[in-house]
Coordinates of C-alpha atoms and ligand atoms in Angstrom, one line a residue:
M28 CA 49.9 76.0 41.2
A29 CA 49.3 78.2 44.3
R30 CA 45.7 78.2 45.4
P31 CA 44.3 81.7 46.1
T32 CA 43.9 82.1 49.8
S33 CA 41.3 84.8 49.9
N34 CA 38.5 86.3 47.8
Y35 CA 36.5 89.5 47.8
R36 CA 32.9 90.4 48.1
C37 CA 31.2 93.7 47.3
A38 CA 29.8 95.3 50.4
Q39 CA 27.1 96.9 48.4
C40 CA 25.7 94.2 46.2
G41 CA 27.4 91.1 47.6
T42 CA 29.0 89.9 44.4
A43 CA 32.0 87.7 44.9
S44 CA 35.2 88.4 43.0
P45 CA 38.4 86.3 43.0
R46 CA 40.7 89.3 43.2
W47 CA 40.6 92.9 44.4
S48 CA 39.6 95.7 42.1
G49 CA 38.7 99.3 42.7
K50 CA 35.3 98.9 41.1
C51 CA 32.7 96.2 41.5
A52 CA 32.2 94.4 38.2
D53 CA 28.5 93.8 39.0
C54 CA 27.0 97.0 40.5
G55 CA 29.8 99.4 39.5
A56 CA 30.3 100.8 43.0
W57 CA 33.8 102.1 43.9
N58 CA 36.0 100.9 46.8
T59 CA 33.4 98.4 48.1
L60 CA 35.3 95.1 47.7
E61 CA 36.2 93.6 51.0
E62 CA 38.5 90.7 51.6
R63 CA 37.0 87.4 52.9
P64 CA 39.4 84.6 53.9
L65 CA 38.7 81.3 52.2
P66 CA 38.1 78.2 54.4
A67 CA 41.2 76.0 54.7
R68 CA 41.1 73.1 52.3
G69 CA 40.5 70.4 55.0
S70 CA 37.4 72.2 56.2
L71 CA 35.8 72.0 52.8
R72 CA 35.3 68.3 53.4
R73 CA 31.8 67.8 54.9
S74 CA 31.8 66.7 58.5
G75 CA 30.6 63.1 58.8
A76 CA 31.7 62.5 55.3
S77 CA 32.8 59.0 56.3
E78 CA 29.2 58.1 56.6
V79 CA 28.6 58.6 52.9
A80 CA 29.4 55.1 51.5
P81 CA 29.5 54.5 47.7
V82 CA 26.7 52.1 46.6
P83 CA 26.8 49.7 43.7
L84 CA 25.0 51.4 40.8
A85 CA 23.3 48.1 40.1
S86 CA 21.5 48.3 43.5
V87 CA 20.1 51.8 42.9
D88 CA 16.3 51.7 42.3
P89 CA 15.8 52.9 38.7
L90 CA 12.2 53.7 39.5
G91 CA 13.1 56.1 42.3
G92 CA 13.2 59.8 41.4
R93 CA 10.6 59.4 38.6
P94 CA 8.6 62.5 37.6
V95 CA 5.2 63.0 39.0
A96 CA 2.6 64.3 36.6
T97 CA 1.2 67.8 37.3
G98 CA -2.0 66.8 35.5
V99 CA -1.6 69.7 33.0
G100 CA -1.1 67.6 29.9
E101 CA 1.1 70.0 27.9
V102 CA 3.3 70.7 30.9
D103 CA 3.8 67.0 31.5
R104 CA 4.6 66.5 27.8
V105 CA 7.3 69.1 27.8
L106 CA 8.7 67.8 31.2
A107 CA 8.8 64.2 29.8
G108 CA 6.3 63.1 32.4
G109 CA 6.1 65.8 35.1
L110 CA 8.0 67.3 37.9
T111 CA 10.7 65.3 39.8
A112 CA 10.9 65.4 43.6
G113 CA 13.9 67.7 44.6
S114 CA 14.2 69.2 41.2
V115 CA 14.2 73.0 40.5
T116 CA 12.4 74.2 37.4
L117 CA 12.6 77.8 36.1
I118 CA 9.7 79.1 34.0
G119 CA 10.8 82.2 32.1
G120 CA 8.7 84.5 30.0
E121 CA 7.7 88.1 29.2
P122 CA 5.5 89.9 31.7
G123 CA 1.8 89.2 30.9
I124 CA 2.4 86.1 28.8
G125 CA 0.6 83.9 31.4
K126 CA 3.2 82.4 33.7
S127 CA 1.2 83.0 36.9
T128 CA -1.9 81.5 35.3
L129 CA 0.1 78.5 34.2
V130 CA 1.7 77.8 37.6
L131 CA -1.6 78.3 39.4
Q132 CA -3.3 75.8 37.1
A133 CA -0.5 73.3 37.6
L134 CA -0.7 73.8 41.4
A135 CA -4.4 73.1 41.4
S136 CA -4.2 70.2 39.0
A137 CA -1.2 68.6 40.9
S138 CA -3.2 68.8 44.1
L139 CA -5.9 66.7 42.4
A140 CA -3.6 64.3 40.5
A141 CA -2.2 61.1 41.9
G142 CA -2.5 61.1 45.6
G143 CA -3.2 64.8 45.9
A144 CA 0.0 66.7 46.3
R145 CA 0.3 69.3 49.0
T146 CA 1.2 72.5 47.2
L147 CA 2.5 75.9 48.3
L148 CA 2.5 79.1 46.4
I149 CA 4.8 81.9 47.5
A150 CA 3.0 84.9 46.2
A151 CA 5.6 87.7 46.0
E152 CA 3.8 89.7 43.4
E153 CA 0.1 89.3 44.0
S154 CA -2.0 89.3 47.2
A155 CA -3.5 86.0 48.4
E156 CA -7.0 87.4 47.5
Q157 CA -5.9 88.1 44.0
V158 CA -4.6 84.6 43.7
R159 CA -7.9 83.2 45.1
R160 CA -9.9 85.3 42.6
R161 CA -7.8 84.1 39.7
A162 CA -8.2 80.5 40.8
D163 CA -12.0 81.0 41.0
R164 CA -12.0 82.5 37.5
L165 CA -10.0 79.5 36.2
G166 CA -12.4 77.1 38.0
A167 CA -9.3 75.7 39.7
P168 CA -9.9 73.6 42.8
V169 CA -7.8 74.9 45.6
D170 CA -8.5 72.5 48.5
N171 CA -4.9 71.3 48.8
C172 CA -3.2 74.5 47.8
Y173 CA -1.6 76.8 50.3
V174 CA -0.5 80.4 49.8
V175 CA 1.9 82.7 51.6
E176 CA 2.0 86.3 50.6
T177 CA 5.6 87.4 51.1
G178 CA 8.6 88.9 49.4
E179 CA 11.0 87.7 52.0
L180 CA 13.1 84.6 51.4
Q181 CA 13.3 83.7 55.1
V182 CA 9.5 83.9 55.5
A183 CA 9.0 81.7 52.4
L184 CA 11.5 79.1 53.6
E185 CA 10.0 79.0 57.0
A186 CA 6.5 78.6 55.6
A187 CA 7.7 75.8 53.4
G188 CA 9.4 74.2 56.3
R189 CA 6.2 74.2 58.3
L190 CA 3.9 72.9 55.6
D191 CA 6.4 70.5 53.9
P192 CA 4.8 70.7 50.5
D193 CA 5.3 68.3 47.7
L194 CA 5.3 71.1 45.2
L195 CA 6.6 74.6 45.9
V196 CA 6.1 77.5 43.5
V197 CA 7.8 80.9 43.9
D198 CA 6.2 83.7 41.8
S199 CA 8.5 85.4 41.1
I200 CA 12.2 85.0 41.8
Q201 CA 12.7 88.7 41.0
T202 CA 10.4 89.9 43.7
I203 CA 11.7 87.8 46.5
G204 CA 14.7 88.9 48.5
D205 CA 17.0 88.0 51.3
G206 CA 17.2 90.9 53.8
S207 CA 20.7 89.8 55.0
I208 CA 22.1 90.7 51.6
G209 CA 22.7 94.3 51.1
S210 CA 21.5 94.7 47.5
Q211 CA 18.1 95.4 46.2
T212 CA 15.4 92.8 45.5
G213 CA 15.6 91.9 41.9
S214 CA 19.3 92.5 41.5
T215 CA 21.4 89.8 40.0
T216 CA 23.0 89.0 43.4
Q217 CA 19.6 88.7 45.1
V218 CA 18.1 86.6 42.4
R219 CA 21.1 84.3 42.4
E220 CA 21.4 83.9 46.1
C221 CA 17.6 83.4 46.6
A222 CA 17.5 80.8 43.8
Q223 CA 20.5 79.1 45.4
A224 CA 18.8 78.9 48.8
L225 CA 15.6 77.6 47.3
A226 CA 17.5 75.0 45.3
H227 CA 19.2 73.9 48.5
Y228 CA 15.8 73.6 50.2
A229 CA 14.5 71.6 47.2
K230 CA 17.3 69.1 47.3
A231 CA 17.4 68.8 51.1
T232 CA 13.7 68.2 51.4
S233 CA 13.0 66.5 48.1
T234 CA 10.5 69.1 47.2
A235 CA 9.7 69.8 43.5
T236 CA 10.3 73.5 43.2
V237 CA 9.2 75.9 40.5
L238 CA 10.6 79.4 40.1
V239 CA 8.8 81.9 37.9
G240 CA 11.1 84.5 36.2
H241 CA 10.4 87.4 34.0
V242 CA 12.5 88.0 30.9
T243 CA 12.3 90.9 28.5
K244 CA 12.2 90.5 24.8
D245 CA 16.0 90.3 24.5
G246 CA 16.2 88.1 27.7
A247 CA 18.4 90.8 29.3
L248 CA 16.7 91.3 32.6
A249 CA 18.6 90.3 35.8
G250 CA 17.4 86.8 36.5
P251 CA 16.6 83.9 34.3
R252 CA 19.7 83.9 32.1
A253 CA 21.9 84.1 35.2
L254 CA 20.0 81.2 36.8
E255 CA 20.2 78.6 34.1
H256 CA 23.2 76.8 35.5
L257 CA 21.6 76.8 39.0
V258 CA 18.4 74.9 38.1
D259 CA 17.7 71.5 36.7
T260 CA 15.1 72.5 34.1
V261 CA 14.5 75.7 32.2
L262 CA 11.2 76.2 30.5
S263 CA 10.4 79.1 28.3
F264 CA 6.8 80.3 27.9
E265 CA 6.3 82.2 24.8
G266 CA 3.7 83.6 22.4
D267 CA 2.4 86.7 20.8
R268 CA 0.2 88.8 23.1
H269 CA -2.1 89.5 20.1
H270 CA -2.9 85.9 19.7
A271 CA -4.3 83.3 22.1
L272 CA -1.6 80.7 21.2
R273 CA 1.1 80.0 23.8
F274 CA 4.1 77.7 23.5
L275 CA 6.0 76.0 26.3
V276 CA 9.5 74.6 25.5
A277 CA 12.3 73.2 27.6
T278 CA 15.7 74.6 26.8
K279 CA 17.4 72.6 29.5
H280 CA 16.1 69.4 31.2
R281 CA 18.1 67.1 33.4
Y282 CA 15.4 64.6 33.7
G283 CA 14.4 64.0 30.1
A284 CA 14.7 65.1 26.5
T285 CA 14.3 68.7 25.4
G286 CA 12.6 69.6 22.2
E287 CA 9.0 68.7 23.0
L288 CA 6.6 71.6 22.3
G289 CA 3.7 72.3 24.6
L290 CA 0.8 74.3 23.1
F291 CA -2.0 76.2 24.9
E292 CA -4.8 78.5 24.0
M293 CA -5.3 81.4 26.4
G294 CA -9.0 82.0 26.9
E295 CA -11.6 83.3 29.3
T296 CA -10.9 80.5 31.8
G297 CA -7.2 80.3 31.5
L298 CA -4.9 78.1 29.5
V299 CA -6.3 75.2 27.7
S300 CA -4.0 72.4 26.6
L301 CA -4.2 71.9 22.8
D302 CA -4.4 68.3 21.8
D303 CA -5.1 69.3 18.2
P304 CA -3.2 72.5 17.7
S305 CA -3.4 72.4 13.9
A306 CA -7.1 73.2 14.2
L307 CA -6.1 76.5 15.8
L308 CA -3.1 77.1 13.6
L309 CA -5.1 76.6 10.4
G310 CA -8.5 77.8 11.9
D311 CA -9.1 80.8 9.7
R312 CA -7.0 79.7 6.7
L313 CA -8.4 80.6 3.3
A314 CA -7.3 77.8 1.0
G315 CA -6.2 78.6 -2.5
V316 CA -4.9 82.1 -1.8
P317 CA -1.6 82.6 -3.7
G318 CA 1.5 82.7 -1.6
T319 CA 0.0 80.8 1.3
M320 CA 0.5 77.1 2.1
A321 CA -0.3 74.6 4.9
V322 CA 3.1 73.0 5.7
P323 CA 3.5 69.9 7.8
I324 CA 6.4 70.1 10.3
V325 CA 7.5 68.1 13.3
E326 CA 8.1 69.8 16.6
G327 CA 9.5 67.5 19.2
R328 CA 7.7 64.2 18.5
R329 CA 4.5 65.9 17.3
P330 CA 3.4 66.6 13.7
L331 CA 1.9 70.0 13.2
L332 CA 0.3 71.8 10.3
V333 CA 1.2 75.5 10.1
E334 CA 0.4 78.1 7.5
M335 CA 3.4 79.8 5.8
Q336 CA 3.0 82.9 3.8
A337 CA 5.4 84.4 1.3
L338 CA 5.4 87.4 -0.9
F339 CA 7.6 88.6 -3.7
T340 CA 7.4 92.2 -5.0
P341 CA 9.7 94.2 -7.3
S342 CA 12.2 96.2 -5.2
H343 CA 12.3 99.9 -5.6
T344 CA 15.5 100.4 -3.8
G345 CA 19.0 99.3 -4.5
A346 CA 19.0 96.8 -1.6
P347 CA 16.1 94.3 -1.8
R348 CA 14.4 93.6 1.5
R349 CA 14.3 90.2 3.2
V350 CA 11.7 90.2 5.9
V351 CA 10.9 87.1 8.0
Q352 CA 8.7 86.2 10.9
G353 CA 9.0 82.8 12.5
Y354 CA 11.3 81.6 9.8
P355 CA 15.1 82.0 9.7
A356 CA 16.3 84.9 7.5
S357 CA 19.4 82.9 6.4
R358 CA 17.2 80.1 5.0
L359 CA 15.1 82.6 3.1
A360 CA 18.2 83.9 1.5
L361 CA 19.4 80.4 0.6
I362 CA 16.1 79.5 -1.0
L363 CA 16.1 82.7 -3.0
A364 CA 19.5 81.9 -4.2
V365 CA 18.4 78.4 -5.3
I366 CA 15.4 79.8 -7.0
E367 CA 17.5 82.3 -8.9
R368 CA 20.1 79.7 -9.9
S369 CA 17.9 76.6 -10.6
L370 CA 14.7 78.2 -12.0
A371 CA 16.4 81.2 -13.6
L372 CA 14.0 83.6 -11.9
P373 CA 15.3 87.0 -11.0
A374 CA 14.7 86.4 -7.2
G375 CA 17.8 88.3 -6.0
G376 CA 16.5 91.7 -7.1
A377 CA 13.0 91.4 -5.5
D378 CA 11.8 92.2 -2.0
A379 CA 10.9 88.9 -0.3
F380 CA 8.8 88.3 2.7
A381 CA 8.2 85.1 4.6
A382 CA 6.0 84.6 7.6
V383 CA 4.6 81.7 9.7
K384 CA 1.1 82.4 10.9
Q385 CA 0.5 82.7 14.7
R386 CA 4.2 83.5 15.0
I387 CA 5.1 79.9 15.7
R388 CA 8.8 79.6 15.2
V389 CA 9.7 77.0 12.5
T390 CA 13.2 75.6 12.4
E391 CA 12.5 72.4 10.6
P392 CA 14.1 72.1 7.2
A393 CA 10.9 70.5 5.8
A394 CA 9.4 74.0 5.9
D395 CA 11.9 75.1 3.2
L396 CA 9.7 73.5 0.5
G397 CA 6.7 75.5 1.8
A398 CA 8.7 78.7 1.7
A399 CA 9.9 78.0 -1.9
Ligands
LIG23 P1 -0.5 86.3 34.0 O1 -0.5 84.8 34.2 O2 -0.7 87.2 35.1 O3 0.9 86.6 33.3 P2 2.4 86.7 33.9 O4 2.4 86.0 35.2 O5 3.3 86.0 32.9 O6 2.8 88.1 34.0 O7 -1.5 86.5 32.8 C1 -1.5 87.7 32.0 C2 -2.6 87.8 31.0 O8 -3.4 86.7 30.8 C3 -3.5 88.9 31.5 O9 -3.3 90.1 30.8 C4 -4.9 88.4 31.3 C5 -4.7 87.1 30.6 N1 -5.6 86.1 31.1 C6 -6.6 85.6 30.2 O10 -6.7 86.0 29.1 N2 -7.5 84.6 30.7 C7 -7.4 84.2 32.0 O11 -8.2 83.3 32.4 C8 -6.4 84.7 32.9 C9 -6.2 84.3 34.3 C10 -5.5 85.7 32.3
LIG24 MG1 2.7 86.9 37.1

């Protein structure tokens, strides 16, 4: 098959495209695609490639490249030990959920943990003074933490090159930009190119790197979704802003298993790792109230007690309602069908509601009995 000999790039937003088109698929601008010759095949080979010799797998040190604990217990639990040198981790979450708080606590704690890591925060959203005030409020020690207040990628990379930190945090990937790219900071192109450059820096210098990214409720914002394939680990920080409970889950992790759940309580002095989350999850439970039940589930490798609530009322419309929160609607429908068939109760015609308290999302089949 013939190999394409050229590709195109939008002069406005920088998005590459394999073929010419009148309109840029990314930014929608007209007549902006410009031709760029591809490098000849031979030149794709790295110069000095002959120096890269294959090594016997048996001679590779299995203890090399092991994660280093951040010292924030729940973060280390989700990361299966901590952050690995040279790895890139993306933490996504809605604005205001507590991402900046979490990374600042992790920076401070990593600087105290094993050997005292040198840490650098690229503050692209907040001023250095704001970061310092927050650290004071959190009671976070900042002796080994450095900060650079910039929204420019080149400044950030230069600062990192000068300090050579063990841990680099960029807060956030949407507010940092590369001036040599024509498009606006925060655009898909900028976010992708900056993440790529930071990932390159992380690998080249063996720096554990964390990128903070905002996502909206539907995850649609330019950024985190587009970055998932570029990074080694994707963490999602979630919770209900009306409650203090926060969850941290890994949706992708190249250095360990996903599925562990990290739990925090957001309080006056920041995020507190919850060793015994059931106490918070069941804290104000009124035992014996009809329609409520404490249900044991397993999230990752940890057993949890959550409260499930269910309600049945006669339906006054032709189409009975099925309302769920934290529990899959399809499973509620299945359970109603089983109840109707096996217990001969007229479940199908009633409005049914099922909720898990604290908005914790339950996927475990064991919760079905509780719902029933
Ligand atoms: P923040 O970390 O700034 O969120 P993000 O970076 O995800 O946008 O935290 C946002 C909220 O957390 C803020 O509204 C106040 C609250 N908060 C506390 O309740 N306690 C604290 O100690 C801190 C630092 C923040
Ligand atoms: Mg923030």
